PDB file of C-alpha atoms in Angstrom:
ATOM      1  CA  MET A1101      -0.914 -21.415 -15.143  1.00 90.00           C
ATOM      2  CA  SER A1102       0.195 -20.509 -11.644  1.00 93.00           C
ATOM      3  CA  LEU A1103       2.635 -17.739 -10.786  1.00 95.00           C
ATOM      4  CA  GLN A1104       5.200 -20.329  -9.750  1.00 94.00           C
ATOM      5  CA  GLU A1105       4.841 -22.265 -13.010  1.00 94.00           C
ATOM      6  CA  ARG A1106       5.278 -19.085 -15.073  1.00 95.00           C
ATOM      7  CA  PHE A1107       8.269 -17.989 -13.010  1.00 96.00           C
ATOM      8  CA  VAL A1108       9.961 -21.386 -13.261  1.00 95.00           C
ATOM      9  CA  GLN A1109       9.379 -21.695 -17.007  1.00 95.00           C
ATOM     10  CA  ASN A1110      10.688 -18.178 -17.597  1.00 97.00           C
ATOM     11  CA  LEU A1111      13.666 -18.795 -15.317  1.00 97.00           C
ATOM     12  CA  ARG A1112      14.582 -21.912 -17.260  1.00 96.00           C
ATOM     13  CA  ARG A1113      14.087 -20.220 -20.662  1.00 97.00           C
ATOM     14  CA  TYR A1114      16.194 -17.255 -19.595  1.00 98.00           C
ATOM     15  CA  ARG A1115      18.918 -19.455 -18.070  1.00 97.00           C
ATOM     16  CA  LEU A1116      19.143 -21.457 -21.284  1.00 97.00           C
ATOM     17  CA  SER A1117      19.219 -18.300 -23.429  1.00 97.00           C
ATOM     18  CA  LEU A1118      22.299 -17.230 -21.459  1.00 97.00           C
ATOM     19  CA  GLY A1119      23.945 -20.620 -22.004  1.00 97.00           C
ATOM     20  CA  CYS A1120      24.005 -21.111 -18.231  1.00 97.00           C
ATOM     21  CA  SER A1121      23.814 -24.701 -16.982  1.00 97.00           C
ATOM     22  CA  GLN A1122      21.897 -25.814 -13.917  1.00 97.00           C
ATOM     23  CA  GLU A1123      25.240 -26.560 -12.314  1.00 97.00           C
ATOM     24  CA  GLU A1124      26.535 -23.042 -12.985  1.00 97.00           C
ATOM     25  CA  LEU A1125      23.372 -21.439 -11.607  1.00 97.00           C
ATOM     26  CA  GLY A1126      23.583 -23.685  -8.557  1.00 96.00           C
ATOM     27  CA  ASN A1127      27.193 -22.618  -8.011  1.00 96.00           C
ATOM     28  CA  ARG A1128      26.183 -18.946  -8.181  1.00 96.00           C
ATOM     29  CA  LEU A1129      23.692 -19.619  -5.396  1.00 94.00           C
ATOM     30  CA  GLY A1130      25.983 -21.811  -3.320  1.00 94.00           C
ATOM     31  CA  SER A1131      23.965 -24.939  -4.024  1.00 92.00           C
ATOM     32  CA  ASP A1132      24.110 -27.695  -6.593  1.00 90.00           C
ATOM     33  CA  ARG A1133      22.539 -28.773  -9.856  1.00 93.00           C
ATOM     34  CA  THR A1134      19.989 -31.052  -8.199  1.00 93.00           C
ATOM     35  CA  VAL A1135      18.481 -28.120  -6.279  1.00 91.00           C
ATOM     36  CA  ILE A1136      18.106 -26.128  -9.504  1.00 94.00           C
ATOM     37  CA  SER A1137      16.681 -29.158 -11.296  1.00 93.00           C
ATOM     38  CA  ARG A1138      14.095 -29.659  -8.563  1.00 90.00           C
ATOM     39  CA  LEU A1139      13.146 -25.965  -8.610  1.00 89.00           C
ATOM     40  CA  GLU A1140      12.777 -25.976 -12.396  1.00 90.00           C
ATOM     41  CA  ARG A1141      10.446 -28.967 -12.194  1.00 86.00           C
ATOM     42  CA  THR A1142       8.305 -26.944  -9.730  1.00 72.00           C
ATOM     43  CA  SER A1143       8.290 -29.878  -7.355  1.00 63.00           C
ATOM     44  CA  SER A1144       9.168 -27.637  -4.423  1.00 71.00           C
ATOM     45  CA  ARG A1145       7.325 -24.729  -2.930  1.00 84.00           C
ATOM     46  CA  MET A1146       9.131 -21.616  -4.060  1.00 91.00           C
ATOM     47  CA  THR A1147       9.422 -18.646  -1.729  1.00 94.00           C
ATOM     48  CA  LEU A1148       9.567 -15.036  -2.827  1.00 96.00           C
ATOM     49  CA  GLU A1149      13.095 -14.639  -1.482  1.00 95.00           C
ATOM     50  CA  ARG A1150      14.283 -17.773  -3.310  1.00 94.00           C
ATOM     51  CA  ALA A1151      12.766 -16.537  -6.580  1.00 96.00           C
ATOM     52  CA  ASP A1152      14.508 -13.181  -6.128  1.00 97.00           C
ATOM     53  CA  ALA A1153      17.840 -14.881  -5.407  1.00 96.00           C
ATOM     54  CA  LEU A1154      17.519 -17.065  -8.522  1.00 97.00           C
ATOM     55  CA  ALA A1155      16.726 -14.068 -10.710  1.00 98.00           C
ATOM     56  CA  ARG A1156      19.609 -12.045  -9.235  1.00 98.00           C
ATOM     57  CA  ALA A1157      21.980 -14.948  -9.881  1.00 97.00           C
ATOM     58  CA  LEU A1158      21.054 -14.542 -13.572  1.00 98.00           C
ATOM     59  CA  ASP A1159      21.291 -10.727 -13.323  1.00 98.00           C
ATOM     60  CA  ILE A1160      17.643 -10.078 -14.171  1.00 98.00           C
ATOM     61  CA  ASP A1161      14.840  -8.442 -12.216  1.00 98.00           C
ATOM     62  CA  VAL A1162      12.528 -11.040 -10.690  1.00 98.00           C
ATOM     63  CA  ARG A1163       9.501  -8.984 -11.793  1.00 97.00           C
ATOM     64  CA  VAL A1164      10.326  -9.743 -15.423  1.00 98.00           C
ATOM     65  CA  LEU A1165      10.253 -13.491 -14.790  1.00 97.00           C
ATOM     66  CA  PHE A1166       6.938 -13.186 -12.935  1.00 97.00           C
ATOM     67  CA  ASP A1167       5.232 -10.919 -15.473  1.00 97.00           C
ATOM     68  CA  THR A1168       6.417 -12.161 -18.887  1.00 97.00           C
ATOM     69  CA  PRO A1169       3.768 -14.381 -20.488  1.00 97.00           C
ATOM     70  CA  ILE A1170       5.058 -17.782 -21.590  1.00 94.00           C
ATOM     71  CA  GLY A1171       6.096 -17.635 -25.228  1.00 92.00           C
ATOM     72  CA  ASN A1172       6.918 -13.924 -25.120  1.00 96.00           C
ATOM     73  CA  GLU A1173      10.485 -12.739 -25.352  1.00 96.00           C
ATOM     74  CA  ILE A1174      12.102 -12.189 -21.970  1.00 97.00           C
ATOM     75  CA  ILE A1175      13.559  -8.703 -21.964  1.00 95.00           C
ATOM     76  CA  ARG A1176      16.380  -8.348 -19.491  1.00 95.00           C
ATOM     77  CA  VAL A1177      15.957  -5.637 -16.898  1.00 97.00           C
ATOM     78  CA  GLN A1178      18.655  -5.029 -14.301  1.00 96.00           C
ATOM     79  CA  PRO A1179      17.631  -6.299 -10.878  1.00 96.00           C
ATOM     80  CA  GLY A1180      15.891  -3.606  -8.875  1.00 93.00           C
ATOM     81  CA  LYS A1181      15.463  -3.316  -5.158  1.00 93.00           C
ATOM     82  CA  PRO A1182      15.350  -6.774  -3.554  1.00 94.00           C
ATOM     83  CA  VAL A1183      11.866  -8.112  -2.934  1.00 94.00           C
ATOM     84  CA  SER A1184      10.974  -9.521   0.446  1.00 93.00           C
ATOM     85  CA  SER A1185       8.098 -11.067   2.318  1.00 94.00           C
ATOM     86  CA  GLU A1186       8.330  -8.215   4.815  1.00 92.00           C
ATOM     87  CA  THR A1187       7.803  -5.602   2.096  1.00 93.00           C
ATOM     88  CA  VAL A1188       4.837  -7.559   0.746  1.00 95.00           C
ATOM     89  CA  GLY A1189       3.400  -7.745   4.261  1.00 95.00           C
ATOM     90  CA  GLU A1190       3.600  -3.982   4.607  1.00 94.00           C
ATOM     91  CA  LYS A1191       1.879  -3.491   1.251  1.00 96.00           C
ATOM     92  CA  VAL A1192      -0.829  -6.030   2.124  1.00 97.00           C
ATOM     93  CA  GLN A1193      -1.534  -4.177   5.349  1.00 96.00           C
ATOM     94  CA  GLN A1194      -1.732  -0.823   3.512  1.00 97.00           C
ATOM     95  CA  LEU A1195      -4.102  -2.216   0.891  1.00 98.00           C
ATOM     96  CA  ARG A1196      -6.248  -3.986   3.470  1.00 98.00           C
ATOM     97  CA  LYS A1197      -6.599  -0.849   5.574  1.00 97.00           C
ATOM     98  CA  ALA A1198      -7.303   1.285   2.497  1.00 98.00           C
ATOM     99  CA  GLU A1199     -10.192  -1.045   1.653  1.00 97.00           C
ATOM    100  CA  GLY A1200     -11.397  -0.959   5.243  1.00 98.00           C
ATOM    101  CA  ILE A1201     -11.390  -4.730   5.669  1.00 98.00           C
ATOM    102  CA  THR A1202     -10.236  -6.837   8.600  1.00 97.00           C
ATOM    103  CA  GLN A1203      -7.577  -9.507   8.596  1.00 97.00           C
ATOM    104  CA  LYS A1204     -10.400 -12.038   8.846  1.00 97.00           C
ATOM    105  CA  ASP A1205     -12.078 -10.529   5.755  1.00 98.00           C
ATOM    106  CA  LEU A1206      -8.822 -10.797   3.827  1.00 98.00           C
ATOM    107  CA  GLY A1207      -8.344 -14.325   5.104  1.00 97.00           C
ATOM    108  CA  ASP A1208     -11.799 -15.218   3.819  1.00 98.00           C
ATOM    109  CA  ARG A1209     -10.959 -13.744   0.398  1.00 97.00           C
ATOM    110  CA  THR A1210      -7.705 -15.660   0.137  1.00 97.00           C
ATOM    111  CA  GLY A1211      -8.625 -18.895   1.848  1.00 97.00           C
ATOM    112  CA  LEU A1212      -5.964 -18.206   4.471  1.00 96.00           C
ATOM    113  CA  ASP A1213      -6.460 -18.171   8.206  1.00 95.00           C
ATOM    114  CA  ARG A1214      -6.692 -14.748   9.898  1.00 95.00           C
ATOM    115  CA  ASN A1215      -3.618 -15.688  11.926  1.00 93.00           C
ATOM    116  CA  ARG A1216      -1.667 -16.262   8.700  1.00 94.00           C
ATOM    117  CA  ILE A1217      -2.693 -12.798   7.490  1.00 96.00           C
ATOM    118  CA  SER A1218      -1.473 -11.405  10.813  1.00 93.00           C
ATOM    119  CA  GLN A1219       1.868 -13.219  10.344  1.00 92.00           C
ATOM    120  CA  ILE A1220       2.207 -11.861   6.808  1.00 94.00           C
ATOM    121  CA  GLU A1221       1.575  -8.320   8.020  1.00 93.00           C
ATOM    122  CA  ALA A1222       3.908  -8.640  11.040  1.00 85.00           C
ATOM    123  CA  SER A1223       6.470  -5.856  11.094  1.00 70.00           C
ATOM    124  CA  SER A1224       8.602  -7.282  13.892  1.00 65.00           C
ATOM    125  CA  GLY A1225      11.093  -8.840  11.504  1.00 63.00           C
ATOM    126  CA  LYS A1226       9.626 -12.291  12.154  1.00 68.00           C
ATOM    127  CA  VAL A1227       7.801 -12.486   8.849  1.00 70.00           C
ATOM    128  CA  ALA A1228       7.858 -16.002   7.433  1.00 76.00           C
ATOM    129  CA  ALA A1229       8.985 -16.281   3.821  1.00 87.00           C
ATOM    130  CA  LEU A1230       5.984 -16.129   1.510  1.00 94.00           C
ATOM    131  CA  GLN A1231       5.408 -18.941  -0.908  1.00 95.00           C
ATOM    132  CA  LEU A1232       4.571 -17.823  -4.437  1.00 96.00           C
ATOM    133  CA  SER A1233       1.171 -19.496  -4.151  1.00 94.00           C
ATOM    134  CA  THR A1234       0.353 -17.272  -1.156  1.00 96.00           C
ATOM    135  CA  LEU A1235       1.601 -14.187  -2.988  1.00 97.00           C
ATOM    136  CA  GLU A1236      -0.688 -15.090  -5.869  1.00 96.00           C
ATOM    137  CA  LYS A1237      -3.711 -15.480  -3.553  1.00 97.00           C
ATOM    138  CA  LEU A1238      -3.043 -12.127  -1.906  1.00 98.00           C
ATOM    139  CA  ALA A1239      -2.757 -10.341  -5.250  1.00 98.00           C
ATOM    140  CA  ALA A1240      -5.972 -11.950  -6.500  1.00 98.00           C
ATOM    141  CA  ALA A1241      -7.775 -10.842  -3.337  1.00 98.00           C
ATOM    142  CA  PHE A1242      -6.912  -7.227  -4.172  1.00 98.00           C
ATOM    143  CA  GLY A1243      -7.411  -7.611  -7.928  1.00 98.00           C
ATOM    144  CA  ILE A1244      -3.802  -6.731  -8.768  1.00 98.00           C
ATOM    145  CA  LYS A1245      -0.754  -8.428 -10.277  1.00 97.00           C
ATOM    146  CA  PRO A1246       1.508 -10.150  -7.735  1.00 97.00           C
ATOM    147  CA  THR A1247       4.366  -7.807  -8.622  1.00 97.00           C
ATOM    148  CA  GLU A1248       2.235  -4.862  -7.504  1.00 97.00           C
ATOM    149  CA  LEU A1249       2.673  -6.134  -3.946  1.00 97.00           C
ATOM    150  CA  PHE A1250       6.431  -5.374  -3.967  1.00 93.00           C
TER     151      PHE A1250
END
């Protein structure tokens, strides 16, 4: 099961446990029920920032929804510091340098282009939002959980 699938299933389970409708969650985010429905069906590519916003709208830390195995009880933890693609980029750069590998080496490990690794690590504030699938590839390349990149 992918990181996005686990997140979406946990989001839906947690939303339902709160008695929160898709419409209500959409309203909290300034969108509508159809957006939430599409996200819960995993038919769209979820970004890290979108996942964090969804979790915050339900007053739970996004890390819980990423890390809780399907079928396990979701234990509510207050949202922590917001997660961002920029923060992940900084951590990726630190880990890459600590291992003494190049951006090309990391690209080869993840199946991403070296230029994409450079974009992820960019500190100029022009970091593109990371999709959860990319976050998952980066974590796997370092042998860590995706939430360890925050």
